[in-house]
Structure formats: structure tokens, C-alpha cells
């Protein structure tokens, strides 16, 4: 009799928990694909799906991740482009002209640029990365920060806890001893109300004196940047930036630091640049600390408005259904759609999941470029006369879950430089679309259904 009642109590408990999770799920702003995938998971495996959703399923947490407070410009900015106008309607900072922007497309030039930004600091250095590796590059960068801290520069280092599971612990300990502040974003073991394991901080930046920034797709490690040639180097993109647009990077870092330390941090305005540049740029952060999904929605709008070209470089191509449909429709309209991906990435699940999406785009007329020499880790795009470069992959996780930051470039010179980078990479690509056997297609279908959960 006791076992009978215990069994019924357990069943009722699971039903109530499942219904509660379903209620929460239906209240969230999600794509139909994501909602359907979670509901199917709840129906098929409620014992697994319900607790997994409570641990991983939340996208926006207003109490834990307050929206970023951006430093407002004194004068309203006239939009330089339709996308700029759209992003301003989301209350995001406007595009700014006369900025100084330089792209770095080799591990050596990126390493030199990152170290130059660190060495230039006289007052403050704020550093945020998803991964800081325990290798020569990681130790050299942290050692450089330690030296600055010893010389009286205020140093703050913020790393994602999951990305930097095995960081340069000895170097970090020395940095703390020298007076540097070190925090980890979103510890792995925490209460659901304190954050979620699934929401990772994928942003990357080094800010010196609130005036200069190094950012892009590269983490701190030998794979990404180094002061010497290395056989395992990945192909990636980074940039350095000076000008008033650095203020948005400062606002983003301040917000992330406040989340990690649990305290408010003073706003500091970016000083006026000593010399003007020729670039027109706009930083678009995305993630749980941004209201709505402006990066995702802005890219969709740009894809639908595109008339001449859509060139995308990404290590992982697992788009949301609206993004995939926008690309397919653009290709059918005759737009020059090119998708540059690695022949084989470092994420086998992502390679499985991308197959169906790439074939759909190819069938519609897109050119799929498989890069053979190395891993492509760059996250970049050209949509007509606008360029994008930064941290966000063309996948569900970057577009709707992670904390990301993408720089939009509107000036002809910067767009041309990005276009030249694409063209140079295409020389080492092939366009042989694989025809997988039935078991592979079935596996791809399963991963496609589960993409919103993964």
C-alpha cells in the first residue's frame, strides 16, 4: 500500500513539474522550433527534461542579468544606415564616424596588437575572455597584466568559468598577489536563481585606459594568437579600435563585472581621441543582458534586404530557422550567398548538425565553401555594404543564448578590407557538397531537432 501511494505521489509530482516547466516555457519569447523541441523532450523524457530545463532552459533572467546601462551621447545621432536606425530603436548606442579601426588576421599580428594595447595602459586595463589557456600565450598575457599591476595600473581580469576550466592558475595567482582583480563569470555550480550553466560569456576584449580596445573572435591561447609560428594555429579575426565607440565596450565590461562581483561599478567616460580615424562602426552586444534579440533580428532584416551579396564565415553553422530561411530566400532571389566553414571543426556535434542546413542553402543556390588548411574560428559577415566581425557564431547558441558582442562596420575602407580577407580565404576552399548516407542524414535530423536544446 505504501509503495502504491509513493508511486502515485511520484507520478503526480513529475506531472506537476512537467506542467510547471511547460507553463514557464510558453511564457518565454522563443522560436517555434525551440518551443517544440523542449515540449517534445518533456513528453518523451520528463524525468530528464524537467530538471535539465531548470538548469539550462532559461534565456533571459531580468533579476540576475540587468540590461546594460549604456552611456548616452549628448547629441542625438543621425543613423548612417537602415541597420543603425533599427539598432537605435532597440536603445542601443549609435554608429559613430571618425573611429580608428585595424583588423588583424594572423596569430602573430593579433598577439602583437593585444600586447601593444596592454603595454599602452597607464591607468586601467579591463580584460574579458571566454578562454584564457594555460599555455605560452595565456601565461605571457597574464604575466604582462601582472607587470602592469605591479607598476600601479588598475587591472581587472574576468574569465568565463566554463571556458576557462583549466586556465593559467599560477600566473593568475601572481596577478592577484600583484594587486590585480580576478573574477570568474557564472560559476558552474550555482543555484538557478544565480545564473544558468547554459548562459556563457563569450565576449572578448582588452580595454586600456577606457580609450583603446582589442577584440574580435580570438580567445587567449596558442590556437588563436602567438608570437611565433605554430602548426595548430586557427584562422581567426581580431581588431583594435580607438575612438568614442570604445565607450560601448566599457559599458559592456562594466555590466559583466558587476554581475561577477555583485556590486555596482562607477561609470567612466571614454576620453576624446587625440586623432580621428576613417572608420564608421557600431558595437552590438547580445545576450541575457540585452532586451529582446537585436543582433539576431537585425541580421535577419539585413538578409532580407540584401541585394548583391551575403558572405558568412563561421566555425559552426547551426542557424535558427528564421536565419536559415532568410539565407535560402536570399539565394533564391539571386543574391550572391557564400558560406565559409571549416572542412572539419573542433566540435563534432556542430558538424553533424550543420549538414542539413548547408545542403538546404546549397540547393537554393548558395555557395558553401569548405576551408581545408586549418580550423576557421573567425566570426564575420559581409551583407551588401555592411561588415560584421566579433564573437558571435552563426548558430543558435550565439544568437539567442550566449553573451556576445559584434562590431558592425559601415565605411567603405573597412568593408573592403574584410572583403579582401574573405577572397583570400576562398582560395583554400572547395565546394564539393557531400552526399551523406541515410544513417548520417537521420543523425543530422536528430541534431537539427535538438539544436535549440544543445
Short mmCIF file of C-alpha atoms in Angstrom, two decimals:
data_model
loop_
_atom_site.label_atom_id
_atom_site.label_comp_id
_atom_site.label_asym_id
_atom_site.label_seq_id
_atom_site.Cartn_x
_atom_site.Cartn_y
_atom_site.Cartn_z
CA UNK A 1 0.00 0.00 0.00
CA UNK A 2 2.81 2.41 0.91
CA UNK A 3 4.59 1.64 -2.35
CA UNK A 4 1.32 2.29 -4.23
CA UNK A 5 0.94 5.74 -2.67
CA UNK A 6 4.63 6.59 -3.13
CA UNK A 7 4.44 5.64 -6.80
CA UNK A 8 1.34 7.79 -7.31
CA UNK A 9 2.91 10.71 -5.45
CA UNK A 10 5.99 10.40 -7.65
CA UNK A 11 3.88 10.32 -10.83
CA UNK A 12 1.81 13.31 -9.72
CA UNK A 13 5.00 15.18 -8.80
CA UNK A 14 6.52 14.57 -12.22
CA UNK A 15 3.29 15.64 -13.95
CA UNK A 16 3.10 18.85 -11.92
CA UNK A 17 6.77 19.62 -12.52
CA UNK A 18 6.37 18.97 -16.25
CA UNK A 19 3.28 21.19 -16.44
CA UNK A 20 5.09 23.90 -14.50
CA UNK A 21 8.07 23.77 -16.84
CA UNK A 22 5.76 23.82 -19.86
CA UNK A 23 3.97 26.88 -18.46
CA UNK A 24 7.29 28.71 -17.98
CA UNK A 25 8.41 27.63 -21.44
CA UNK A 26 5.29 29.01 -23.13
CA UNK A 27 5.75 32.37 -21.36
CA UNK A 28 9.22 32.87 -22.84
CA UNK A 29 9.99 34.51 -26.18
CA UNK A 30 11.30 31.58 -28.21
CA UNK A 31 11.24 30.37 -31.77
CA UNK A 32 8.56 27.76 -32.54
CA UNK A 33 11.42 25.33 -33.24
CA UNK A 34 12.85 25.80 -29.75
CA UNK A 35 9.48 25.56 -28.00
CA UNK A 36 8.51 22.43 -29.92
CA UNK A 37 11.85 20.77 -29.21
CA UNK A 38 11.59 21.35 -25.46
CA UNK A 39 7.95 20.22 -25.30
CA UNK A 40 8.81 17.05 -27.24
CA UNK A 41 11.68 16.42 -24.84
CA UNK A 42 9.34 16.93 -21.86
CA UNK A 43 6.78 14.48 -23.25
CA UNK A 44 9.29 11.77 -24.16
CA UNK A 45 11.66 12.04 -21.18
CA UNK A 46 10.06 14.14 -18.41
CA UNK A 47 12.38 12.85 -15.68
CA UNK A 48 15.38 14.16 -17.64
CA UNK A 49 13.88 17.14 -19.47
CA UNK A 50 12.29 18.94 -16.50
CA UNK A 51 15.41 19.25 -14.32
CA UNK A 52 17.53 19.89 -17.41
CA UNK A 53 15.28 22.79 -18.38
CA UNK A 54 15.54 24.28 -14.89
CA UNK A 55 19.32 24.09 -15.20
CA UNK A 56 19.73 25.11 -18.85
CA UNK A 57 16.48 26.30 -20.37
CA UNK A 58 16.21 29.95 -19.34
CA UNK A 59 17.33 32.56 -21.89
CA UNK A 60 16.65 35.86 -20.14
CA UNK A 61 16.97 36.45 -16.39
CA UNK A 62 16.00 40.01 -15.57
CA UNK A 63 16.82 39.75 -11.86
CA UNK A 64 20.22 38.16 -12.39
CA UNK A 65 21.28 39.94 -15.58
CA UNK A 66 20.04 43.51 -15.59
CA UNK A 67 20.04 45.22 -19.00
CA UNK A 68 23.29 47.01 -19.78
CA UNK A 69 23.16 50.73 -19.00
CA UNK A 70 24.82 52.49 -21.91
CA UNK A 71 26.47 55.88 -21.60
CA UNK A 72 24.24 58.22 -23.58
CA UNK A 73 25.66 60.58 -26.16
CA UNK A 74 24.94 64.27 -25.59
CA UNK A 75 23.56 64.84 -29.08
CA UNK A 76 21.20 62.52 -30.99
CA UNK A 77 22.99 60.67 -33.78
CA UNK A 78 21.57 60.62 -37.29
CA UNK A 79 21.52 56.98 -38.45
CA UNK A 80 24.16 56.19 -41.07
CA UNK A 81 22.33 53.08 -42.32
CA UNK A 82 18.95 51.34 -42.03
CA UNK A 83 20.52 48.82 -39.63
CA UNK A 84 21.88 51.62 -37.47
CA UNK A 85 18.38 53.10 -37.32
CA UNK A 86 16.94 49.73 -36.32
CA UNK A 87 19.51 49.15 -33.57
CA UNK A 88 18.94 52.64 -32.19
CA UNK A 89 15.25 51.76 -31.93
CA UNK A 90 16.35 48.97 -29.56
CA UNK A 91 18.01 51.71 -27.44
CA UNK A 92 21.48 50.53 -28.43
CA UNK A 93 24.35 53.00 -28.98
CA UNK A 94 24.51 54.53 -32.47
CA UNK A 95 27.11 54.07 -35.17
CA UNK A 96 29.96 56.57 -34.83
CA UNK A 97 32.17 58.03 -37.52
CA UNK A 98 35.86 59.02 -37.39
CA UNK A 99 36.93 55.92 -35.42
CA UNK A 100 40.30 54.21 -35.80
CA UNK A 101 39.91 50.53 -36.73
CA UNK A 102 42.54 47.96 -37.69
CA UNK A 103 41.86 44.30 -38.50
CA UNK A 104 44.34 41.57 -37.51
CA UNK A 105 44.09 38.30 -39.43
CA UNK A 106 47.19 36.38 -38.36
CA UNK A 107 48.08 34.90 -34.95
CA UNK A 108 51.28 36.94 -34.87
CA UNK A 109 49.71 40.32 -35.72
CA UNK A 110 46.85 39.70 -33.27
CA UNK A 111 49.25 38.79 -30.47
CA UNK A 112 51.36 41.89 -31.14
CA UNK A 113 48.24 44.07 -31.17
CA UNK A 114 46.90 42.62 -27.91
CA UNK A 115 50.24 43.09 -26.16
CA UNK A 116 50.53 46.63 -27.54
CA UNK A 117 47.15 47.55 -26.05
CA UNK A 118 48.24 46.14 -22.69
CA UNK A 119 51.61 47.91 -22.79
CA UNK A 120 49.96 51.23 -23.69
CA UNK A 121 47.91 51.34 -20.49
CA UNK A 122 48.91 53.86 -17.85
CA UNK A 123 45.83 53.84 -15.60
CA UNK A 124 43.46 50.90 -16.18
CA UNK A 125 43.26 47.58 -18.03
CA UNK A 126 39.97 45.68 -18.22
CA UNK A 127 40.15 42.18 -19.72
CA UNK A 128 37.28 39.82 -20.53
CA UNK A 129 37.63 36.47 -22.34
CA UNK A 130 35.77 33.21 -22.67
CA UNK A 131 39.01 31.21 -22.69
CA UNK A 132 42.41 32.04 -21.22
CA UNK A 133 44.52 28.95 -21.89
CA UNK A 134 47.26 27.53 -19.72
CA UNK A 135 49.89 27.70 -22.46
CA UNK A 136 52.67 30.08 -23.53
CA UNK A 137 50.27 32.69 -24.89
CA UNK A 138 47.95 32.59 -21.89
CA UNK A 139 50.82 32.84 -19.42
CA UNK A 140 52.57 35.62 -21.35
CA UNK A 141 49.41 37.74 -21.47
CA UNK A 142 48.64 37.26 -17.76
CA UNK A 143 52.29 37.95 -16.91
CA UNK A 144 52.06 41.23 -18.86
CA UNK A 145 48.97 42.15 -16.83
CA UNK A 146 50.83 41.29 -13.63
CA UNK A 147 53.71 43.58 -14.56
CA UNK A 148 51.26 46.40 -15.17
CA UNK A 149 49.58 45.78 -11.81
CA UNK A 150 52.98 45.96 -10.07
CA UNK A 151 53.53 49.34 -11.72
CA UNK A 152 50.31 50.77 -10.30
CA UNK A 153 47.89 50.18 -13.17
CA UNK A 154 44.43 49.04 -12.07
CA UNK A 155 43.97 45.60 -13.67
CA UNK A 156 40.70 43.64 -13.79
CA UNK A 157 40.57 40.19 -15.40
CA UNK A 158 37.21 38.47 -15.99
CA UNK A 159 37.01 34.95 -17.44
CA UNK A 160 34.10 32.64 -18.14
CA UNK A 161 34.23 29.79 -15.65
CA UNK A 162 33.27 27.05 -18.13
CA UNK A 163 35.50 28.32 -20.94
CA UNK A 164 38.48 28.70 -18.61
CA UNK A 165 38.22 25.49 -16.63
CA UNK A 166 41.97 24.98 -16.99
CA UNK A 167 43.44 28.45 -17.00
CA UNK A 168 46.98 29.58 -16.11
CA UNK A 169 46.41 29.23 -12.36
CA UNK A 170 49.98 30.07 -11.28
CA UNK A 171 50.07 33.20 -13.44
CA UNK A 172 46.61 34.24 -12.20
CA UNK A 173 47.74 33.76 -8.59
CA UNK A 174 50.72 36.04 -9.26
CA UNK A 175 48.40 38.64 -10.80
CA UNK A 176 46.23 38.64 -7.69
CA UNK A 177 49.30 38.94 -5.48
CA UNK A 178 50.41 41.98 -7.52
CA UNK A 179 47.09 43.70 -6.83
CA UNK A 180 45.13 42.69 -9.90
CA UNK A 181 41.47 41.76 -9.50
CA UNK A 182 40.42 38.41 -10.98
CA UNK A 183 36.86 37.09 -11.22
CA UNK A 184 35.08 34.24 -12.98
CA UNK A 185 31.77 34.73 -14.76
CA UNK A 186 28.94 32.33 -13.95
CA UNK A 187 30.46 29.57 -11.79
CA UNK A 188 29.46 26.07 -12.84
CA UNK A 189 27.94 25.07 -9.50
CA UNK A 190 25.27 27.60 -8.55
CA UNK A 191 21.58 27.95 -7.80
CA UNK A 192 19.26 28.52 -10.79
CA UNK A 193 18.41 31.96 -9.39
CA UNK A 194 22.11 32.90 -9.54
CA UNK A 195 22.54 32.16 -13.23
CA UNK A 196 22.45 29.23 -15.59
CA UNK A 197 25.17 26.88 -16.80
CA UNK A 198 23.87 27.28 -20.34
CA UNK A 199 24.37 31.06 -20.45
CA UNK A 200 28.08 31.56 -21.10
CA UNK A 201 30.01 34.78 -21.55
CA UNK A 202 31.56 34.50 -25.00
CA UNK A 203 32.70 38.13 -25.20
CA UNK A 204 36.35 39.02 -25.72
CA UNK A 205 38.04 42.34 -25.07
CA UNK A 206 41.11 44.11 -23.68
CA UNK A 207 40.42 47.76 -22.82
CA UNK A 208 43.28 50.12 -21.98
CA UNK A 209 42.59 53.42 -20.19
CA UNK A 210 38.97 53.32 -21.44
CA UNK A 211 40.38 54.56 -24.76
CA UNK A 212 41.71 51.59 -26.76
CA UNK A 213 40.30 48.11 -27.21
CA UNK A 214 41.42 44.78 -28.65
CA UNK A 215 38.53 42.46 -29.53
CA UNK A 216 37.22 40.00 -32.10
CA UNK A 217 36.85 36.24 -32.32
CA UNK A 218 40.12 35.20 -30.69
CA UNK A 219 40.49 33.85 -27.19
CA UNK A 220 43.80 33.99 -25.31
CA UNK A 221 45.70 30.86 -26.28
CA UNK A 222 48.12 29.28 -28.76
CA UNK A 223 45.32 28.22 -31.12
CA UNK A 224 44.30 31.83 -31.62
CA UNK A 225 47.35 34.08 -31.23
CA UNK A 226 51.05 33.73 -30.61
CA UNK A 227 54.39 35.46 -31.08
CA UNK A 228 55.74 32.57 -33.15
CA UNK A 229 54.54 30.27 -35.98
CA UNK A 230 52.59 27.26 -34.76
CA UNK A 231 51.24 24.27 -36.70
CA UNK A 232 47.97 24.26 -34.74
CA UNK A 233 47.06 27.89 -35.35
CA UNK A 234 43.46 28.54 -36.31
CA UNK A 235 42.28 31.10 -38.86
CA UNK A 236 40.63 33.93 -36.98
CA UNK A 237 39.97 37.67 -36.96
CA UNK A 238 40.61 40.33 -34.34
CA UNK A 239 40.64 44.11 -34.36
CA UNK A 240 41.89 47.11 -32.44
CA UNK A 241 39.71 50.18 -32.07
CA UNK A 242 40.14 53.73 -30.82
CA UNK A 243 37.57 56.50 -30.53
CA UNK A 244 34.30 57.24 -28.77
CA UNK A 245 32.92 53.83 -29.80
CA UNK A 246 35.20 52.27 -27.16
CA UNK A 247 32.68 53.60 -24.63
CA UNK A 248 30.25 50.82 -25.52
CA UNK A 249 32.93 48.20 -24.80
CA UNK A 250 33.50 49.89 -21.42
CA UNK A 251 29.77 49.78 -20.68
CA UNK A 252 29.61 46.08 -21.58
CA UNK A 253 32.62 45.21 -19.43
CA UNK A 254 31.28 47.23 -16.51
CA UNK A 255 27.96 45.36 -16.68
CA UNK A 256 29.65 41.95 -16.81
CA UNK A 257 31.98 42.86 -13.95
CA UNK A 258 29.02 43.95 -11.83
CA UNK A 259 27.35 40.57 -12.42
CA UNK A 260 30.52 38.73 -11.40
CA UNK A 261 31.29 40.78 -8.29
CA UNK A 262 27.71 41.56 -7.25
CA UNK A 263 28.44 45.26 -6.73
CA UNK A 264 27.79 48.46 -8.68
CA UNK A 265 30.75 49.97 -10.55
CA UNK A 266 31.24 53.64 -11.39
CA UNK A 267 30.67 54.81 -14.96
CA UNK A 268 33.79 56.25 -16.59
CA UNK A 269 33.55 58.11 -19.88
CA UNK A 270 35.93 57.36 -22.73
CA UNK A 271 38.30 60.30 -23.26
CA UNK A 272 38.15 62.22 -26.53
CA UNK A 273 40.57 60.69 -29.08
CA UNK A 274 43.71 62.66 -29.90
CA UNK A 275 43.48 61.82 -33.61
CA UNK A 276 40.49 60.97 -35.77
CA UNK A 277 40.16 57.85 -37.88
CA UNK A 278 38.22 56.95 -41.01
CA UNK A 279 36.05 54.07 -39.79
CA UNK A 280 32.32 54.11 -39.03
CA UNK A 281 31.45 51.40 -36.52
CA UNK A 282 28.74 50.26 -34.11
CA UNK A 283 29.07 47.66 -31.35
CA UNK A 284 26.01 45.42 -30.92
CA UNK A 285 26.11 43.30 -27.75
CA UNK A 286 23.63 40.48 -27.34
CA UNK A 287 22.67 38.00 -24.66
CA UNK A 288 20.67 37.76 -21.43
CA UNK A 289 21.60 41.35 -20.50
CA UNK A 290 20.09 42.83 -23.68
CA UNK A 291 16.34 43.38 -24.06
CA UNK A 292 14.95 41.30 -26.95
CA UNK A 293 17.37 39.84 -29.55
CA UNK A 294 18.54 42.80 -31.66
CA UNK A 295 21.59 41.09 -33.17
CA UNK A 296 19.60 38.08 -34.35
CA UNK A 297 16.70 40.21 -35.58
CA UNK A 298 18.99 42.76 -37.21
CA UNK A 299 20.83 40.08 -39.18
CA UNK A 300 17.51 38.63 -40.35
CA UNK A 301 16.42 42.05 -41.58
CA UNK A 302 19.76 42.60 -43.33
CA UNK A 303 19.49 39.21 -45.07
CA UNK A 304 16.01 40.03 -46.36
CA UNK A 305 17.14 43.47 -47.58
CA UNK A 306 20.34 42.20 -49.23
CA UNK A 307 20.59 42.87 -52.96
CA UNK A 308 24.12 41.91 -54.01
CA UNK A 309 25.95 39.67 -51.53
CA UNK A 310 25.80 37.76 -48.27
CA UNK A 311 29.18 36.31 -47.30
CA UNK A 312 29.41 34.50 -43.97
CA UNK A 313 32.42 32.99 -42.20
CA UNK A 314 31.69 30.91 -39.12
CA UNK A 315 33.17 27.85 -37.39
CA UNK A 316 29.73 26.47 -36.51
CA UNK A 317 26.73 26.81 -38.83
CA UNK A 318 23.60 25.84 -36.90
CA UNK A 319 21.29 28.81 -37.55
CA UNK A 320 17.85 29.45 -36.16
CA UNK A 321 15.08 28.57 -38.61
CA UNK A 322 14.35 32.26 -39.38
CA UNK A 323 18.03 32.82 -40.23
CA UNK A 324 18.19 29.67 -42.35
CA UNK A 325 15.03 30.66 -44.23
CA UNK A 326 16.29 34.21 -44.81
CA UNK A 327 19.52 32.83 -46.32
CA UNK A 328 17.66 30.36 -48.51
CA UNK A 329 15.25 33.02 -49.78
CA UNK A 330 18.14 35.41 -50.49
CA UNK A 331 19.88 32.74 -52.56
CA UNK A 332 16.65 32.06 -54.47
CA UNK A 333 16.38 35.80 -55.16
CA UNK A 334 19.78 35.72 -56.85
CA UNK A 335 21.85 37.25 -54.07
CA UNK A 336 25.48 36.05 -54.02
CA UNK A 337 25.34 33.89 -50.88
CA UNK A 338 28.60 32.31 -49.70
CA UNK A 339 29.06 30.35 -46.50
CA UNK A 340 32.65 29.73 -45.40
CA UNK A 341 33.07 26.94 -42.83
CA UNK A 342 35.94 24.67 -41.79
CA UNK A 343 36.18 21.31 -43.52
CA UNK A 344 36.12 19.88 -40.01
CA UNK A 345 35.61 21.94 -36.86
CA UNK A 346 36.65 21.16 -33.29
CA UNK A 347 33.00 20.42 -32.37
CA UNK A 348 31.77 17.12 -33.80
CA UNK A 349 28.16 17.70 -32.74
CA UNK A 350 28.11 21.04 -34.57
CA UNK A 351 29.49 19.35 -37.69
CA UNK A 352 26.68 16.80 -37.53
CA UNK A 353 24.02 19.46 -37.01
CA UNK A 354 25.18 21.73 -39.84
CA UNK A 355 24.79 19.21 -42.68
CA UNK A 356 21.10 19.69 -43.41
CA UNK A 357 21.30 23.48 -43.15
CA UNK A 358 24.23 23.66 -45.58
CA UNK A 359 22.55 21.36 -48.10
CA UNK A 360 19.35 23.42 -47.95
CA UNK A 361 21.30 26.61 -48.62
CA UNK A 362 23.27 24.92 -51.41
CA UNK A 363 20.09 23.64 -53.07
CA UNK A 364 18.72 27.20 -53.06
CA UNK A 365 21.83 28.47 -54.85
CA UNK A 366 24.25 29.39 -52.08
CA UNK A 367 27.94 28.53 -52.44
CA UNK A 368 29.23 26.52 -49.49
CA UNK A 369 33.00 26.91 -49.09
CA UNK A 370 34.81 24.25 -47.07
CA UNK A 371 38.12 25.60 -45.77
CA UNK A 372 40.73 22.81 -45.75
CA UNK A 373 44.08 24.03 -44.34
CA UNK A 374 43.01 24.69 -40.74
CA UNK A 375 40.16 25.38 -38.36
CA UNK A 376 38.24 28.56 -39.27
CA UNK A 377 37.34 30.26 -36.00
CA UNK A 378 36.56 33.72 -37.42
CA UNK A 379 33.06 35.11 -37.00
CA UNK A 380 32.48 37.59 -39.80
CA UNK A 381 29.99 38.55 -42.48
CA UNK A 382 29.50 40.93 -45.38
CA UNK A 383 25.93 41.87 -46.25
CA UNK A 384 25.96 44.24 -49.22
CA UNK A 385 27.99 47.24 -47.98
CA UNK A 386 27.99 46.38 -44.26
CA UNK A 387 30.54 44.21 -42.47
CA UNK A 388 30.31 42.32 -39.19
CA UNK A 389 33.16 40.96 -37.10
CA UNK A 390 33.26 39.85 -33.49
CA UNK A 391 32.44 36.96 -31.19
CA UNK A 392 29.10 35.54 -32.40
CA UNK A 393 28.96 32.31 -34.38
CA UNK A 394 26.17 31.77 -36.90
CA UNK A 395 24.37 29.38 -34.59
CA UNK A 396 21.51 29.19 -32.12
CA UNK A 397 23.75 29.45 -29.07
CA UNK A 398 25.46 32.68 -30.11
CA UNK A 399 22.32 34.31 -31.47
CA UNK A 400 19.93 33.53 -28.60
CA UNK A 401 21.85 32.32 -25.53
CA UNK A 402 25.43 33.48 -25.01
CA UNK A 403 26.73 36.90 -24.07
CA UNK A 404 28.21 38.16 -27.35
CA UNK A 405 29.49 41.36 -28.99
CA UNK A 406 29.59 42.04 -32.74
CA UNK A 407 31.09 45.11 -34.38
CA UNK A 408 29.29 46.44 -37.45
CA UNK A 409 31.44 48.39 -39.91
CA UNK A 410 29.83 50.77 -42.37
CA UNK A 411 32.72 52.61 -44.06
CA UNK A 412 33.95 51.52 -47.50
CA UNK A 413 37.60 51.05 -46.48
CA UNK A 414 36.88 48.66 -43.60
CA UNK A 415 34.31 46.73 -45.65
CA UNK A 416 36.83 46.40 -48.49
CA UNK A 417 39.47 45.05 -46.08
CA UNK A 418 37.01 42.46 -44.80
CA UNK A 419 36.05 41.56 -48.38
CA UNK A 420 39.73 41.02 -49.27
CA UNK A 421 40.07 38.70 -46.26
CA UNK A 422 37.13 36.59 -47.49
CA UNK A 423 38.51 36.40 -51.02
CA UNK A 424 41.93 35.31 -49.78
CA UNK A 425 40.44 32.51 -47.67
CA UNK A 426 38.33 31.24 -50.59
CA UNK A 427 41.50 30.27 -52.45
CA UNK A 428 41.97 27.42 -49.96
CA UNK A 429 38.38 26.16 -50.09
CA UNK A 430 36.48 23.55 -52.08
CA UNK A 431 32.76 23.47 -52.91
CA UNK A 432 32.21 19.71 -53.03
CA UNK A 433 28.94 19.25 -51.18
CA UNK A 434 28.99 15.82 -49.50
CA UNK A 435 26.11 13.37 -50.07
CA UNK A 436 25.83 11.57 -46.74
CA UNK A 437 24.36 8.10 -46.38
CA UNK A 438 20.97 7.53 -44.77
CA UNK A 439 22.20 6.91 -41.18
CA UNK A 440 24.15 10.17 -41.32
CA UNK A 441 21.09 12.06 -42.57
CA UNK A 442 18.98 10.60 -39.78
CA UNK A 443 21.59 11.63 -37.22
CA UNK A 444 21.70 15.13 -38.71
CA UNK A 445 17.92 15.32 -38.42
CA UNK A 446 18.05 14.39 -34.75
CA UNK A 447 20.69 17.02 -34.05
CA UNK A 448 18.69 19.59 -36.01
CA UNK A 449 15.63 18.96 -33.84
CA UNK A 450 17.78 19.17 -30.73
CA UNK A 451 19.70 22.28 -31.79
CA UNK A 452 17.60 24.64 -29.62
CA UNK A 453 18.32 22.46 -26.59
CA UNK A 454 22.01 21.89 -27.33
#
